[in-house]
Structure formats: structure tokens, C-alpha cells
Amino acid sequence: MFYPESRPRRLRKSEAMRKLISETNLHISNFIYPMFVAENIDKPIVIESMPGVYRYPVIDAIDRATQVFELGIPGILLFGIPGNKDATGSESLKPDGIVQKTVAEIKSANPEILVFTDVCLCEYTDHGHCGIIKDNDVDNDATLEVLAQQAVSHAKAGADMVAPSDMMDGRVGVIRKALDENGFSNVGIMSYAAKYCSAFYGPFREAAGSAPQFGNRKTYQMDPANAHEAMKEMELDIEEGADIIMVKPALSYLDIIAKVKERFDLPIAAYNVSGEYSMVKLMADKKLADERQLTLEILTSIKRAGADIIISYHAPDVAEWLNS
Ligand code: PBG
């Protein structure tokens, strides 16, 4: 049947009709809100490149996490910014380090709040790379040991899941083993399985002060040109024990999300990263788009591509929009 009998516009004639046939719906229960906690500050400090996003001292982080949870967002992803950085990121292992302290406080304020912690070295190293440097390169195997210790210390503090974002080979397996050996078999791993070497991380690196001081991340993060390689990374992380697999960034990688969804049966997270957030904010600021419409369109596309979980700085706004 063709026009004039067939008229697809019949299904678009009213708001109720459009909602009735909507194939993709955002639910706030599928969002995770990323948060930055920092040592050596005594009030929230706005991140210039990400309007509406702050670095929090521990005490304010607890309030913010509680607020966010009350909006219906089930969990947060914590990034720590230590007072001191060194070559091996040793601050990341301290039992009273910034992330460890914040996790423990949030969990004691409300154990229901899901707390995911970023496991990586770049926020803690003075050179800004995601691992230990040997001969001017990031040494994979030396880094694994530190990552495993970091994961265990987050678990001790009460993290529900650790989220390794470093892209070292073998880290999921090593972390799984270390968690199990230390009695944390219930602590999960949300693996940044396909993390691309992306220019969209720019604003985050301002937030975390984690831009590499020499070179770039191309020897560990993936080349944006590759899709098959992402499937290989996914397979390895699943074999090694990942509970949730992530694609990052989201917007330029919707095809990867769709492929992963087709191929694997684990929950898939997509990280709507800092640069994607800042682009929306800049457009809205210049009145080039309606912020709400633009944000919801982007997030819906990520969900439509196949993401089960969306990690987004927009989450609190989305909660308010979905409730209004
Ligand atoms: C690395 C890490 C990065 C992000 C999350 N974890 C940045 C990087 O790889 O340089 C980026 C998140 C964002 O841009 O919102 N630990």
C-alpha cells in the first residue's frame, strides 16, 4: 500500500498518539551521574568549561549525592582529585584518600545510593598518564598492580562497583581476582571496555587536572577509526569478568553501541562525556538550540542505539524534565 492510502503522518497527529507509538523512552532509573570530589577545597567550585558541574569537597559531595538520589538517579560515578600528585599516583591507594573518604561518607549517609568509583591513575599522577611510566611509555604490567590495589581500597570503603577507565590490557581480570581474594566477590566491575582516544574529553581534563604532560593516550586508548577492535576489547573484558561493559564517548560512537548491543548480553553503559555536555551548553548559551530539546534528543539517540545505562552530567536536569 502506498500514498494516498498509506499516510504515516496519521501516527504523528497528536502528542498522545506520538507518545503511544514511541519506541524509545528515557527513564531516570537508567542514569548515573558523574561527580568530582577534590582535596584542599572548602566549597564547591564550578568547572569553567562545564557550566553546572562542580568539584566538591567531601561534605558537599554527600549533600549533592543525596540530592541527586532523591531526584530518582540511582547512582553516581566518583572521580577523585587529590591534593598531591606524584609519578606513581600513590595518593590513589590511601585508605583515607579523597575517593575512599567520600564513598564511606556517602554510604553511611544513605547505603541505597549506588556508588561507582573511577579506577585509574591519571587524576593522581603528576605526568597525567593513566599508568606507571617506564622508558617514556605507560608500562602495562606495572600499572595493573596499582589498579588492583586501588580497586580493593575502593571496595573496602564501600563502593558498589569499580569502573576501570585506564585501558591497560588485562586489568579487568587482575581487578576481579584481587577483589575476590580480599572478600569482595559482591563488588562489581563496570569496564570501560571500548574507550576511544577522543578530543571530547577536553573539559574533563580541565576538571580533573589530568591532561597528559607529554605525548598522548594513543598507545592505550582506541583509535576512533576502529569498530572490530571494540568487539575484541568487549570480548576480552567479558571473559575477564566484567559485569557491565561501556562504550565511551557516546555520541560519535552510536554505531559501536548498536553493534555491542547486538552481539553481547551484558548491560551496556554509554558515557555521554564532558565535551558532549559542553557542546550542548555552548549551543544553549548562544541560543542556537533549546537546551532541553537538544539534550533529550542526544540522550534518546544513545538509548535508541542500545545503551541500557547512560552516564551523563545532564542527569539532574533530565530528572527534572522527565518529572515535569
Ligand atoms: C580517565 C578518564 C577520562 C574520562 C573519564 N575517565 C579522561 C581521559 O581519558 O583523559 C573522561 C570523562 C569525560 O570526558 O567526561 N581516567
Tab-separated table of C-alpha atoms in Angstrom, residues 11 20 24 28 34 54 65 73 90 108 124 126 154 178-179 207 221 272 277 284 291 305 318:
chain	number	residue	atom	x	y	z
A	11	LEU	CA	0.555	8.240	13.687
A	20	LEU	CA	1.672	5.921	22.232
A	24	THR	CA	12.445	4.720	22.959
A	28	ILE	CA	15.836	8.312	35.124
A	34	PRO	CA	29.472	11.573	37.377
A	54	TYR	CA	31.407	21.342	40.231
A	65	ALA	CA	24.792	12.715	46.051
A	73	ILE	CA	19.020	8.945	39.859
A	90	SER	CA	50.323	6.815	45.270
A	108	SER	CA	26.929	5.947	55.744
A	124	TYR	CA	46.722	11.075	40.634
A	126	ASP	CA	51.975	14.359	38.026
A	154	HIS	CA	37.539	1.489	46.950
A	178	ALA	CA	42.105	-9.023	43.722
A	179	LEU	CA	38.528	-8.213	44.735
A	207	ALA	CA	38.064	19.334	35.735
A	221	GLN	CA	43.009	4.314	24.250
A	272	ASN	CA	27.936	10.923	27.450
A	277	TYR	CA	27.935	18.107	27.589
A	284	ALA	CA	22.240	26.758	24.528
A	291	GLU	CA	18.768	23.063	25.796
A	305	ALA	CA	21.362	2.857	19.731
A	318	VAL	CA	16.886	15.134	32.887
